[in-house]
Amino acid sequence: MRRLDQLLSSLGYCSRREAMAFVKEGRVKLGGVVVKRSDQRVDSALITVDDQPLEAPEGLLAMLHKPVGYACTHSADEGQTIYELLPSHWLDRNPAVTSVGRLDKDTSGLLLVTDLGSLVHRYTSPKSDVEKVYVAKVDHDLDPGLIDIFAKGDLMLRSEDKPCLPAKLEIVSARTARLTITEGRYHQVRRMFASQGWQVEKLHRERFGPYELVDLAEGEWRMISLEQEPR
């Protein structure tokens, strides 16, 4: 049970002061009955604003199909950001939504966004071993020997002091491969291929942990029910 004004403010609907106006205008109901006080303690599951249930009152999780050219940052100095593709009021939530890990500007594909720190930690902790699946198109024909090189778990990247964990490489066509990794090092996929003499010309992430893009169009997002989250 939380104060109504605090609840609406934390979910990005309005400031605590503005919540008083929402109540006076009859826009907020509790179990179908118009609320009279903004400081009333309420059950978020029973609250509606403009006759609509509250959006993700227990925390927000969504998948985004990130296009090339968008940065995973809140800084406007980086040009276009992924947050321009999401509802603007999500940034007014407290805490605001953030990406779970990052994809660089030149990489497209599946990105998770959430306002739950516990989920950020779950999916980015080095101990989590979350699988990420990428499709890479490279500059010249692939050598089947890369499959064993990436799988051994002894591949060293420049400026690193520990080898990459074993990774699964599947050669899809002459210059296209699908790579499954469980780490999230800086530009890891591109650096892994570069270490063996291949330049990645196009990179796309199609799966992150249990989530896949499937039919989600580029630039679009979709809410994920927290009930789907593994416990």
Short mmCIF file of C-alpha atoms in Angstrom, two decimals:
data_model
loop_
_atom_site.label_atom_id
_atom_site.label_comp_id
_atom_site.label_asym_id
_atom_site.label_seq_id
_atom_site.Cartn_x
_atom_site.Cartn_y
_atom_site.Cartn_z
CA MET A 1 0.00 0.00 0.00
CA ARG A 2 1.46 3.33 -1.07
CA ARG A 3 0.33 6.92 -1.02
CA LEU A 4 -1.48 7.70 -4.26
CA ASP A 5 0.57 10.81 -5.06
CA GLN A 6 3.82 8.92 -4.52
CA LEU A 7 2.60 6.04 -6.66
CA LEU A 8 1.55 8.19 -9.62
CA SER A 9 4.77 10.18 -9.45
CA SER A 10 6.98 7.08 -9.37
CA LEU A 11 5.20 5.66 -12.43
CA GLY A 12 5.72 8.84 -14.45
CA TYR A 13 2.11 9.99 -14.62
CA CYS A 14 2.64 13.33 -12.91
CA SER A 15 4.44 15.07 -10.06
CA ARG A 16 3.14 14.62 -6.52
CA ARG A 17 1.68 18.14 -6.69
CA GLU A 18 0.00 17.40 -10.00
CA ALA A 19 -1.56 14.28 -8.47
CA MET A 20 -3.81 16.56 -6.42
CA ALA A 21 -5.19 18.02 -9.66
CA PHE A 22 -5.72 14.52 -11.08
CA VAL A 23 -7.82 13.67 -8.02
CA LYS A 24 -9.82 16.93 -8.08
CA GLU A 25 -10.64 16.34 -11.73
CA GLY A 26 -11.96 12.86 -10.92
CA ARG A 27 -9.42 11.16 -13.17
CA VAL A 28 -8.30 8.63 -10.55
CA LYS A 29 -10.46 5.78 -9.30
CA LEU A 30 -9.96 3.03 -6.74
CA GLY A 31 -11.95 -0.07 -7.56
CA GLY A 32 -14.17 2.03 -9.82
CA VAL A 33 -14.85 4.71 -7.21
CA VAL A 34 -13.45 8.22 -7.65
CA VAL A 35 -10.64 8.90 -5.17
CA LYS A 36 -11.03 11.98 -2.98
CA ARG A 37 -7.54 12.41 -1.50
CA SER A 38 -4.14 12.26 -3.16
CA ASP A 39 -2.43 11.20 0.08
CA GLN A 40 -4.66 8.14 0.48
CA ARG A 41 -2.86 4.80 0.70
CA VAL A 42 -3.97 2.54 -2.11
CA ASP A 43 -3.48 -0.85 -3.73
CA SER A 44 -1.88 -0.16 -7.12
CA ALA A 45 -3.74 -3.09 -8.68
CA LEU A 46 -7.08 -1.36 -8.04
CA ILE A 47 -6.16 2.10 -9.33
CA THR A 48 -7.16 3.46 -12.74
CA VAL A 49 -6.24 6.78 -14.36
CA ASP A 50 -8.69 7.99 -17.00
CA ASP A 51 -10.32 4.56 -16.61
CA GLN A 52 -7.12 2.74 -17.60
CA PRO A 53 -5.18 0.42 -15.25
CA LEU A 54 -1.78 1.67 -14.11
CA GLU A 55 1.05 0.76 -16.46
CA ALA A 56 3.43 -1.81 -14.95
CA PRO A 57 2.99 -0.71 -11.30
CA GLU A 58 5.27 -3.50 -10.05
CA GLY A 59 8.06 -2.67 -12.49
CA LEU A 60 8.49 -2.42 -16.22
CA LEU A 61 10.25 -4.82 -18.58
CA ALA A 62 10.16 -4.54 -22.37
CA MET A 63 12.06 -5.75 -25.40
CA LEU A 64 13.13 -3.33 -28.11
CA HIS A 65 14.25 -4.06 -31.67
CA LYS A 66 17.12 -1.58 -31.83
CA PRO A 67 17.99 -0.22 -35.28
CA VAL A 68 21.53 0.64 -36.35
CA GLY A 69 22.48 4.23 -35.51
CA TYR A 70 20.90 4.49 -32.06
CA ALA A 71 23.00 4.75 -28.90
CA CYS A 72 22.19 3.01 -25.61
CA THR A 73 22.65 6.12 -23.47
CA HIS A 74 20.66 8.85 -21.76
CA SER A 75 23.15 11.46 -23.02
CA ALA A 76 21.95 13.66 -25.87
CA ASP A 77 25.57 14.16 -26.91
CA GLU A 78 25.53 10.75 -28.63
CA GLY A 79 22.93 11.71 -31.24
CA GLN A 80 19.91 9.45 -31.62
CA THR A 81 19.27 7.28 -28.57
CA ILE A 82 17.12 4.22 -27.98
CA TYR A 83 14.95 6.23 -25.58
CA GLU A 84 13.55 8.21 -28.52
CA LEU A 85 11.93 4.95 -29.62
CA LEU A 86 10.21 4.38 -26.27
CA PRO A 87 7.27 6.18 -24.60
CA SER A 88 8.63 9.47 -23.24
CA HIS A 89 6.87 9.07 -19.87
CA TRP A 90 8.97 5.97 -19.15
CA LEU A 91 11.85 8.35 -18.47
CA ASP A 92 9.69 10.07 -15.85
CA ARG A 93 9.38 6.86 -13.87
CA ASN A 94 11.48 6.66 -10.71
CA PRO A 95 13.79 4.99 -11.37
CA ALA A 96 13.68 5.69 -15.12
CA VAL A 97 13.97 2.84 -17.59
CA THR A 98 17.45 1.83 -18.66
CA SER A 99 18.85 -0.72 -21.05
CA VAL A 100 20.01 -4.10 -19.80
CA GLY A 101 23.57 -4.03 -21.09
CA ARG A 102 24.26 -2.28 -24.37
CA LEU A 103 24.44 -2.69 -28.10
CA ASP A 104 26.83 -0.36 -29.91
CA LYS A 105 25.52 2.10 -32.51
CA ASP A 106 26.45 -0.16 -35.41
CA THR A 107 24.66 -3.21 -33.98
CA SER A 108 20.95 -3.92 -34.33
CA GLY A 109 18.67 -6.35 -32.58
CA LEU A 110 17.15 -7.33 -29.29
CA LEU A 111 17.61 -5.07 -26.30
CA LEU A 112 15.84 -5.31 -22.94
CA VAL A 113 14.81 -2.16 -21.07
CA THR A 114 13.58 -2.03 -17.49
CA ASP A 115 13.26 0.14 -14.40
CA LEU A 116 14.06 -2.79 -12.10
CA GLY A 117 17.63 -2.86 -10.84
CA SER A 118 17.24 -6.51 -9.86
CA LEU A 119 16.69 -7.46 -13.51
CA VAL A 120 19.64 -5.40 -14.70
CA HIS A 121 21.82 -7.26 -12.20
CA ARG A 122 20.31 -10.65 -13.10
CA TYR A 123 21.11 -10.29 -16.78
CA THR A 124 24.45 -8.46 -16.61
CA SER A 125 26.21 -10.11 -13.67
CA PRO A 126 29.28 -12.09 -14.81
CA LYS A 127 27.94 -15.00 -12.77
CA SER A 128 24.66 -15.15 -14.68
CA ASP A 129 25.95 -16.92 -17.84
CA VAL A 130 23.11 -15.43 -19.87
CA GLU A 131 23.24 -16.56 -23.50
CA LYS A 132 23.30 -13.88 -26.19
CA VAL A 133 22.92 -14.94 -29.82
CA TYR A 134 24.30 -12.78 -32.63
CA VAL A 135 24.25 -13.06 -36.40
CA ALA A 136 27.43 -11.63 -37.93
CA LYS A 137 28.21 -10.90 -41.57
CA VAL A 138 31.95 -10.69 -42.22
CA ASP A 139 34.22 -9.32 -44.95
CA HIS A 140 35.46 -12.63 -46.42
CA ASP A 141 34.62 -16.32 -46.41
CA LEU A 142 34.62 -17.98 -43.03
CA ASP A 143 36.97 -20.82 -42.09
CA PRO A 144 35.29 -23.79 -40.37
CA GLY A 145 38.31 -23.86 -38.06
CA LEU A 146 36.82 -20.86 -36.23
CA ILE A 147 34.25 -23.18 -34.68
CA ASP A 148 36.90 -24.94 -32.60
CA ILE A 149 38.88 -21.76 -31.90
CA PHE A 150 35.85 -20.03 -30.37
CA ALA A 151 34.74 -23.19 -28.52
CA LYS A 152 38.03 -23.89 -26.70
CA GLY A 153 37.74 -21.11 -24.15
CA ASP A 154 41.33 -19.94 -24.55
CA LEU A 155 40.84 -17.10 -27.04
CA MET A 156 42.60 -13.97 -25.79
CA LEU A 157 41.50 -10.53 -26.91
CA ARG A 158 43.86 -7.57 -27.12
CA SER A 159 44.23 -5.68 -23.81
CA GLU A 160 42.46 -8.48 -21.91
CA ASP A 161 44.05 -10.58 -19.18
CA LYS A 162 41.53 -13.43 -19.24
CA PRO A 163 40.47 -15.60 -22.19
CA CYS A 164 36.93 -15.54 -23.53
CA LEU A 165 34.61 -18.22 -22.23
CA PRO A 166 33.73 -20.98 -24.69
CA ALA A 167 31.41 -19.75 -27.43
CA LYS A 168 29.31 -21.63 -29.96
CA LEU A 169 29.81 -20.70 -33.62
CA GLU A 170 27.52 -21.90 -36.39
CA ILE A 171 28.44 -21.07 -39.98
CA VAL A 172 25.20 -20.19 -41.74
CA SER A 173 26.65 -19.30 -45.15
CA ALA A 174 30.03 -18.39 -46.64
CA ARG A 175 30.17 -15.02 -44.88
CA THR A 176 27.42 -15.29 -42.25
CA ALA A 177 27.72 -16.90 -38.83
CA ARG A 178 25.60 -17.25 -35.72
CA LEU A 179 27.56 -16.85 -32.48
CA THR A 180 26.32 -17.66 -28.97
CA ILE A 181 28.25 -16.13 -26.07
CA THR A 182 27.63 -15.86 -22.33
CA GLU A 183 29.74 -12.78 -21.65
CA GLY A 184 29.28 -9.11 -22.38
CA ARG A 185 32.73 -7.67 -22.96
CA TYR A 186 33.23 -4.43 -24.85
CA HIS A 187 32.57 -5.04 -28.58
CA GLN A 188 33.23 -8.71 -27.85
CA VAL A 189 31.82 -10.31 -30.99
CA ARG A 190 33.59 -7.89 -33.32
CA ARG A 191 36.86 -8.32 -31.41
CA MET A 192 36.62 -12.11 -31.42
CA PHE A 193 36.35 -12.20 -35.19
CA ALA A 194 38.98 -9.46 -35.62
CA SER A 195 41.45 -11.47 -33.53
CA GLN A 196 41.35 -14.16 -36.23
CA GLY A 197 41.49 -11.80 -39.22
CA TRP A 198 37.80 -11.21 -40.01
CA GLN A 199 36.03 -7.85 -39.89
CA VAL A 200 32.37 -7.83 -38.95
CA GLU A 201 30.46 -5.71 -41.44
CA LYS A 202 26.99 -6.24 -39.99
CA LEU A 203 25.96 -7.45 -36.53
CA HIS A 204 22.51 -8.30 -35.22
CA ARG A 205 21.43 -9.76 -31.86
CA GLU A 206 18.46 -12.09 -32.24
CA ARG A 207 18.25 -13.53 -28.72
CA PHE A 208 19.00 -12.36 -25.19
CA GLY A 209 18.53 -14.98 -22.48
CA PRO A 210 15.02 -16.45 -22.86
CA TYR A 211 13.80 -13.67 -25.16
CA GLU A 212 13.78 -13.61 -28.98
CA LEU A 213 12.76 -10.89 -31.42
CA VAL A 214 10.60 -13.21 -33.53
CA ASP A 215 8.18 -10.84 -35.36
CA LEU A 216 9.04 -7.58 -33.55
CA ALA A 217 9.69 -4.98 -36.25
CA GLU A 218 12.79 -2.77 -36.24
CA GLY A 219 12.30 0.27 -34.03
CA GLU A 220 9.32 -1.30 -32.24
CA TRP A 221 9.00 -2.36 -28.59
CA ARG A 222 6.83 -4.86 -26.71
CA MET A 223 6.04 -5.15 -23.01
CA ILE A 224 7.02 -8.36 -21.23
CA SER A 225 4.92 -9.55 -18.31
CA LEU A 226 7.00 -9.98 -15.17
CA GLU A 227 5.12 -13.25 -14.69
CA GLN A 228 7.11 -14.61 -17.65
CA GLU A 229 10.39 -13.87 -15.90
CA PRO A 230 12.29 -16.95 -14.69
CA ARG A 231 12.39 -17.16 -10.90
#
